[in-house]
Coordinates of N, CA and C in Angstrom, one line a residue:
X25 N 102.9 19.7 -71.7 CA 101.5 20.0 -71.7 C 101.2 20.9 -70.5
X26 N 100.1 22.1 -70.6 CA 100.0 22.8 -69.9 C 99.3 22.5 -68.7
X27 N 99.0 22.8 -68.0 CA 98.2 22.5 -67.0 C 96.2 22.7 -67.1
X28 N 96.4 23.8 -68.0 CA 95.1 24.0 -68.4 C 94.5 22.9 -69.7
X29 N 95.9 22.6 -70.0 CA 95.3 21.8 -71.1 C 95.2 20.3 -70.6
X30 N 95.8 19.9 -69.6 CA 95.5 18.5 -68.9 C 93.9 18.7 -68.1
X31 N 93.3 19.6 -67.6 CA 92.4 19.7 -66.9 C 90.9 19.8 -68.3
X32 N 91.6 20.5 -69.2 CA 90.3 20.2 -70.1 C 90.5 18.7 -71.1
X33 N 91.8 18.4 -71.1 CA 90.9 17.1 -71.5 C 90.6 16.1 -70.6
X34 N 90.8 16.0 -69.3 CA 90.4 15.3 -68.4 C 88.7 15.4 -68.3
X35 N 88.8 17.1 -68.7 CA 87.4 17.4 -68.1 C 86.4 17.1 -69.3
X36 N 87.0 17.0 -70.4 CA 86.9 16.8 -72.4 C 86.0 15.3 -71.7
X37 N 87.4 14.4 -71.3 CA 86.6 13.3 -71.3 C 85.5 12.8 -70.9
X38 N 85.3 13.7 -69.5 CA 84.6 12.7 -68.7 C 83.3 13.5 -69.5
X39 N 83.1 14.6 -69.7 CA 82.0 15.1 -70.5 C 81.5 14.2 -71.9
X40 N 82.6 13.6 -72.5 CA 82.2 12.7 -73.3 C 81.4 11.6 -73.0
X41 N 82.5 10.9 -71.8 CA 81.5 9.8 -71.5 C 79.7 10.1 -70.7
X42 N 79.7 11.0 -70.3 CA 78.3 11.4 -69.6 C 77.3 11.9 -71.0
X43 N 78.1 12.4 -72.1 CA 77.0 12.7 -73.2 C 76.5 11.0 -73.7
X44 N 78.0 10.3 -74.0 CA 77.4 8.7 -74.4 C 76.7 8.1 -73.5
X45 N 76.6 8.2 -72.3 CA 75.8 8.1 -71.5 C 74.3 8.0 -71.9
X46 N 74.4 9.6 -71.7 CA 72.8 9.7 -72.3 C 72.5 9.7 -73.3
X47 N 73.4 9.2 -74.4 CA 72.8 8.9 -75.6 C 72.2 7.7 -75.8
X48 N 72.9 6.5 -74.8 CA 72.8 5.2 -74.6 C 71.4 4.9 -74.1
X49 N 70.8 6.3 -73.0 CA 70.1 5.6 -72.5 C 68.9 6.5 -73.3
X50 N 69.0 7.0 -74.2 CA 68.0 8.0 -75.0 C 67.3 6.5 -75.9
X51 N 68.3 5.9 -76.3 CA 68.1 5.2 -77.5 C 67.5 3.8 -76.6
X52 N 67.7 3.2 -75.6 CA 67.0 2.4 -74.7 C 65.7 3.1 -74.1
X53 N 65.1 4.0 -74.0 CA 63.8 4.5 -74.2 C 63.5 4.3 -75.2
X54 N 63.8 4.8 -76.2 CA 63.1 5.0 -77.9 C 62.8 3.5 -77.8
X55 N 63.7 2.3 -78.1 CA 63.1 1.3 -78.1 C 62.0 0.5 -77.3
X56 N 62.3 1.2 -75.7 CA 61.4 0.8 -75.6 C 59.5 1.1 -76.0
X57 N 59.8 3.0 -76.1 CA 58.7 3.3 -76.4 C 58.3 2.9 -78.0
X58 N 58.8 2.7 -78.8 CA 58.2 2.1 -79.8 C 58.3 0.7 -80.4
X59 N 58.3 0.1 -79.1 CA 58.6 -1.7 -79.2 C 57.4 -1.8 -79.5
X60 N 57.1 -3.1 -80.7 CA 55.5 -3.2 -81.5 C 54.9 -4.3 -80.1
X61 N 55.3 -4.4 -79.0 CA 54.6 -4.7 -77.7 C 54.7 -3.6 -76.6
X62 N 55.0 -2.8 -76.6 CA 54.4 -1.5 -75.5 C 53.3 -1.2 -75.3
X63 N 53.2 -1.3 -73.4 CA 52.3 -1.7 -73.2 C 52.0 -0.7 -72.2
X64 N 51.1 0.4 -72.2 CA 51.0 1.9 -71.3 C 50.8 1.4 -70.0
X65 N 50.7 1.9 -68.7 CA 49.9 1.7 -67.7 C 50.3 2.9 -66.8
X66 N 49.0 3.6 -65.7 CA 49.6 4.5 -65.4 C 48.9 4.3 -63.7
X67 N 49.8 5.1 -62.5 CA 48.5 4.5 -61.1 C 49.0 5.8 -60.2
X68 N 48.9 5.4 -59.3 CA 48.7 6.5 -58.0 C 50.1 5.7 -57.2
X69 N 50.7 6.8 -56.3 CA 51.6 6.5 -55.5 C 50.7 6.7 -54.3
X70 N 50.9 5.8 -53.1 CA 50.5 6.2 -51.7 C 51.3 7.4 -51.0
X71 N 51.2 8.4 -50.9 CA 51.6 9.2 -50.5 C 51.7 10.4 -51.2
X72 N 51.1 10.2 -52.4 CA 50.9 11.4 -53.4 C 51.4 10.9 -55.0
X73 N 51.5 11.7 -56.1 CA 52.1 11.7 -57.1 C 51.4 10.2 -57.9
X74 N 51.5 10.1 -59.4 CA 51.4 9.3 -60.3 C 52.6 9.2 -61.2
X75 N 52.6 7.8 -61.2 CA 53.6 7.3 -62.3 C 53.0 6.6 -63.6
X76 N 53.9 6.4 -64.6 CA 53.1 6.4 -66.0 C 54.5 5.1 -65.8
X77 N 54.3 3.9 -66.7 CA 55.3 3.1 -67.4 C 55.1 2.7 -68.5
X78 N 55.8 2.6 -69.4 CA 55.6 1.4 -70.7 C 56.4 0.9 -70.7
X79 N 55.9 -0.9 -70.7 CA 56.9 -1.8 -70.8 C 56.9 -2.5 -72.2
X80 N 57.9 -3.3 -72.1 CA 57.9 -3.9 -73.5 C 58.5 -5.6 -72.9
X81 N 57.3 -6.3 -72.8 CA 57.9 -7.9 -72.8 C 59.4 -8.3 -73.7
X82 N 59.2 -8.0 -75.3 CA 60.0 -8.2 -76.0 C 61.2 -7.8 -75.7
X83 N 61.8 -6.8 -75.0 CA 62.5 -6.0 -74.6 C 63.3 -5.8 -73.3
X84 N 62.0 -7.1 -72.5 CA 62.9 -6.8 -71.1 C 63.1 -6.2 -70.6
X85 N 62.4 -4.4 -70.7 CA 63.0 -3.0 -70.0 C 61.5 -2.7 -70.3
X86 N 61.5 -1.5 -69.4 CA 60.1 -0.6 -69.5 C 60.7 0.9 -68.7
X87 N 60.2 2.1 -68.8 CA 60.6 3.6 -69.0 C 59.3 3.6 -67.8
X88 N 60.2 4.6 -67.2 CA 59.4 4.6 -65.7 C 59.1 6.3 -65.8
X89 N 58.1 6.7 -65.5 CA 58.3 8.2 -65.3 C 57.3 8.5 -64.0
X90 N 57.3 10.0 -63.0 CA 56.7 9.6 -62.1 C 56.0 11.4 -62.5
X91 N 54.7 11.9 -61.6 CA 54.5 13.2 -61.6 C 53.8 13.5 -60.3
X92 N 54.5 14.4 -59.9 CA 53.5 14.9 -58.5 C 53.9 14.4 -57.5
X93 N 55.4 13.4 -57.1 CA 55.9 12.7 -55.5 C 56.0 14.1 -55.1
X94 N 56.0 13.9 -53.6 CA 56.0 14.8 -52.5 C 57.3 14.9 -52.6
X95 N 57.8 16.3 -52.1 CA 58.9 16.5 -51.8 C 60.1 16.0 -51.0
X96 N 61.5 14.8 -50.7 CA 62.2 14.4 -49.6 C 62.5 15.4 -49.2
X97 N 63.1 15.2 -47.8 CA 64.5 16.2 -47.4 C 65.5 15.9 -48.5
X98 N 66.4 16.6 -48.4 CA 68.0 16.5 -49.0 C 68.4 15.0 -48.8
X99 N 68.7 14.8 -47.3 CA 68.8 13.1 -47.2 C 68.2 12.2 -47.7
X100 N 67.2 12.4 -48.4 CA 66.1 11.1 -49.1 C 66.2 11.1 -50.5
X101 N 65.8 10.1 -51.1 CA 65.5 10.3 -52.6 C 64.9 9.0 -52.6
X102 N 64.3 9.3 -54.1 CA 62.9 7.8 -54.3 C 63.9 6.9 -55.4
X103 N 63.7 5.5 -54.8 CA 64.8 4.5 -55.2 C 63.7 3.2 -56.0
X104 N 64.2 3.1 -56.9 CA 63.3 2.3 -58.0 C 63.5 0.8 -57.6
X105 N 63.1 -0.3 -57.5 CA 63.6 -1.8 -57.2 C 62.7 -2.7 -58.2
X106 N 63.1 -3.8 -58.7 CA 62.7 -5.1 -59.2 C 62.7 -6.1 -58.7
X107 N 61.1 -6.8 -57.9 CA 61.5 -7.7 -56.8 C 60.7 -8.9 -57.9
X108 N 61.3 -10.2 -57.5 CA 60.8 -10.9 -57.7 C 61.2 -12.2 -57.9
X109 N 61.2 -13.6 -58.1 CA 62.0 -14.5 -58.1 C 63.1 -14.9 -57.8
X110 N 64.0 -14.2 -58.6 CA 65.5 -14.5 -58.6 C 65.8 -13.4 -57.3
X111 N 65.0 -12.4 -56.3 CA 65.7 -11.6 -55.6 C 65.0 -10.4 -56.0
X112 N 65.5 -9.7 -54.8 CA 65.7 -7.6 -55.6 C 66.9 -7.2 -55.7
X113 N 66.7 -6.1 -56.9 CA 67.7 -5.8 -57.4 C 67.2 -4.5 -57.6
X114 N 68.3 -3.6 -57.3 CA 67.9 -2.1 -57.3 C 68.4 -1.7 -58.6
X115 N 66.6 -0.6 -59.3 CA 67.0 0.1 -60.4 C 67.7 0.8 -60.6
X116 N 67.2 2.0 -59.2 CA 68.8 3.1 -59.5 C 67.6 4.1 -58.8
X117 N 68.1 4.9 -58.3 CA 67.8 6.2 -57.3 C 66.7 7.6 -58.8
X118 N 65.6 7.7 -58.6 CA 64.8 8.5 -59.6 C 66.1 9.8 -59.4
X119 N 66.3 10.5 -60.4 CA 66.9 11.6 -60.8 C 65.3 13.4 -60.2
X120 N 66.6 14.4 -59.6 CA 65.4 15.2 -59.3 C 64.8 15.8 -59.7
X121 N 63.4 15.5 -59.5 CA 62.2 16.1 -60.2 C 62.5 17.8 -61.0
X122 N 61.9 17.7 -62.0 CA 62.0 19.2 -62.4 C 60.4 19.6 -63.2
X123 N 59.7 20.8 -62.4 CA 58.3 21.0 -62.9 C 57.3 19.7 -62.2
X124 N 57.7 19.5 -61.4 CA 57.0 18.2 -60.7 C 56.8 17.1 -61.3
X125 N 57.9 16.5 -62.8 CA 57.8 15.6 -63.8 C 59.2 14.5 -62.9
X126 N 59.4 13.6 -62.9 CA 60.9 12.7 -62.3 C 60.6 11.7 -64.0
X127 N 62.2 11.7 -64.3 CA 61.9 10.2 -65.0 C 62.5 11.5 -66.7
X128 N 62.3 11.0 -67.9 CA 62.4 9.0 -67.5 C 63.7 8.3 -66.6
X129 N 63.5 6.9 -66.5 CA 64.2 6.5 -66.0 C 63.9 4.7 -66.5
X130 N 65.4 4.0 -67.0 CA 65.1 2.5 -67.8 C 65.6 1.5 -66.8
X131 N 64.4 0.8 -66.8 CA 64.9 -0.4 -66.0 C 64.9 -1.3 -66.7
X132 N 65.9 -2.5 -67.2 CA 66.5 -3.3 -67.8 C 66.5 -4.9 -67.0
X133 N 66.4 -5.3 -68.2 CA 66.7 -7.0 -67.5 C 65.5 -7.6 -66.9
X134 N 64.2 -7.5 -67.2 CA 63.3 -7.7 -66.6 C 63.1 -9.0 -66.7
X135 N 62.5 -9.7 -65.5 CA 62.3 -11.3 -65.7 C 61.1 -11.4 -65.4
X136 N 60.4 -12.8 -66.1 CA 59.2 -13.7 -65.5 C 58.9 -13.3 -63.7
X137 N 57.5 -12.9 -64.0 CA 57.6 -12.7 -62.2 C 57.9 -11.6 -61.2
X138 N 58.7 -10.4 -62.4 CA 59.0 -9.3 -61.1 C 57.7 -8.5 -61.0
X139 N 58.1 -7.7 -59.9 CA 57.2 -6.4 -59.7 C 58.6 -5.0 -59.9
X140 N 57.6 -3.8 -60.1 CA 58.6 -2.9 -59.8 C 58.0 -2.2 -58.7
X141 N 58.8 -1.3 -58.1 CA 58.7 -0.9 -56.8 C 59.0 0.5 -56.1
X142 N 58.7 1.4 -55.5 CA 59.2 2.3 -55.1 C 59.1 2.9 -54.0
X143 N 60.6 3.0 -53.3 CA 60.5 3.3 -52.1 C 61.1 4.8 -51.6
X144 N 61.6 5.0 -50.6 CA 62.1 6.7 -50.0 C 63.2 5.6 -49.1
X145 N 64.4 6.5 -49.7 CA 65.6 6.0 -49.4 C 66.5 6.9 -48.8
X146 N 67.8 6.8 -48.4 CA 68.7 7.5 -48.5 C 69.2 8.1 -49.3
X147 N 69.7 9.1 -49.2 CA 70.0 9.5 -50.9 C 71.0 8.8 -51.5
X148 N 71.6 8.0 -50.6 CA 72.5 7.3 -51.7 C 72.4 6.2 -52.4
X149 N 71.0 5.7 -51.8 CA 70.3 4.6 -52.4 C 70.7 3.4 -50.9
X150 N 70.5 2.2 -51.1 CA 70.8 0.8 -50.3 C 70.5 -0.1 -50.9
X151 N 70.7 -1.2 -50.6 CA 71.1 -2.6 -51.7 C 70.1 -3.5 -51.5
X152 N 68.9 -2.7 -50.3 CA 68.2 -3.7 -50.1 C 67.0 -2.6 -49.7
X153 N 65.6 -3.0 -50.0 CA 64.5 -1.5 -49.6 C 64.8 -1.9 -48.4
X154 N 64.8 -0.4 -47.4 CA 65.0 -0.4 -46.1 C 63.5 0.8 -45.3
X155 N 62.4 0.6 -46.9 CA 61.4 2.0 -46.6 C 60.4 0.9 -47.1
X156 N 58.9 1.4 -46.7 CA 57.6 0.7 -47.0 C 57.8 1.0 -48.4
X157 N 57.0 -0.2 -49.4 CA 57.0 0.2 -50.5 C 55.4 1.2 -50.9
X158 N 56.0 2.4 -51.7 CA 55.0 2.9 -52.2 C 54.2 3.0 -53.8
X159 N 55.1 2.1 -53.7 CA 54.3 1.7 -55.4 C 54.8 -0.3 -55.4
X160 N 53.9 -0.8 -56.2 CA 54.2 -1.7 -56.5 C 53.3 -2.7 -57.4
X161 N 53.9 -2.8 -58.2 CA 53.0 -3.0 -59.9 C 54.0 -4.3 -60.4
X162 N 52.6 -5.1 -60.4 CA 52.9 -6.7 -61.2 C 53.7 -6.0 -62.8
X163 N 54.6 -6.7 -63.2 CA 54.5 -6.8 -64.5 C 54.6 -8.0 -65.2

C-alpha cells in the first residue's frame, strides 16, 4: 500500500466519522424540534446577545441556539452547563459564531430540576464554571 493511499483512508475515515457525527446530531435536533411537546422560549444574555431554545420534556434534550454574544479573545469561548440536582455537568463549548448566529447546539439527558447555563470559559472548556453565569433559565 502506498503511502498516499494509507493517508487517504486514514483521512477517508476520520471524515466519515465527523459526517456520522453530524448526521447524528442533525437528527437529535429534528426530534427535538418536532417533539409533539416543544416548547419555544427565547431571553437576553447579560452582556449582550439572545438565545432562542426548544425543549422537549418527552425527549430530555432541547436545541440551544444563541444570536448577538460579544466577541471572546481567542483564549475564551462560551461553555454551555446543566446545573441542578444530581450536580453540573458540562454541555460542551458553543461552536464559532458565523453571521452573529452560534448553535445549534443539543443538550441531552435532561433531568427534573436542571437549569441551563452559560458561561465565558477557556477555550478548552473546564469541568466545572469557573466564569459568572450569563444566562441561566429554569427548565
Amino acid at each position: 500500500m502506498s503511502t498516499a493511499a494509507a493517508v487517504f483512508g486514514v483521512s477517508n475515515g476520520s471524515m466519515r466519522q465527523q459526517l456520522d457525527q453530524a448526521q447524528a446530531s442533525s437528527q437529535q435536533i429534528a426530534a427535538v424540534l418536532t417533539a409533539h411537546d416543544a416548547v419555544m422560549t427565547s431571553g437576553p444574555v447579560s452582556g449582550g446577545g439572545t438565545v432562542t431554545i426548544v425543549m422537549s420534556h418527552a425527549r430530555h434534550a432541547l436545541v440551544f441556539t444563541a444570536q448577538g454574544l460579544r466577541a471572546l479573545p481567542a483564549s475564551r469561548g462560551y461553555e454551555l452547563w446543566l446545573i441542578g440536582p444530581a450536580g453540573t455537568r458540562p454541555v460542551g463549548m458553543l461552536p464559532a459564531g458565523s453571521h452573529g448566529m452560534t448553535g445549534p447546539v443539543i443538550a441531552s439527558g435532561l433531568r427534573q430540576g436542571d437549569h441551563l447555563a452559560l458561561t465565558a470559559e477557556p477555550a478548552g472548556g473546564t469541568a466545572r464554571p469557573t466564569a459568572p453565569m450569563m444566562l441561566d433559565v429554569d427548565l
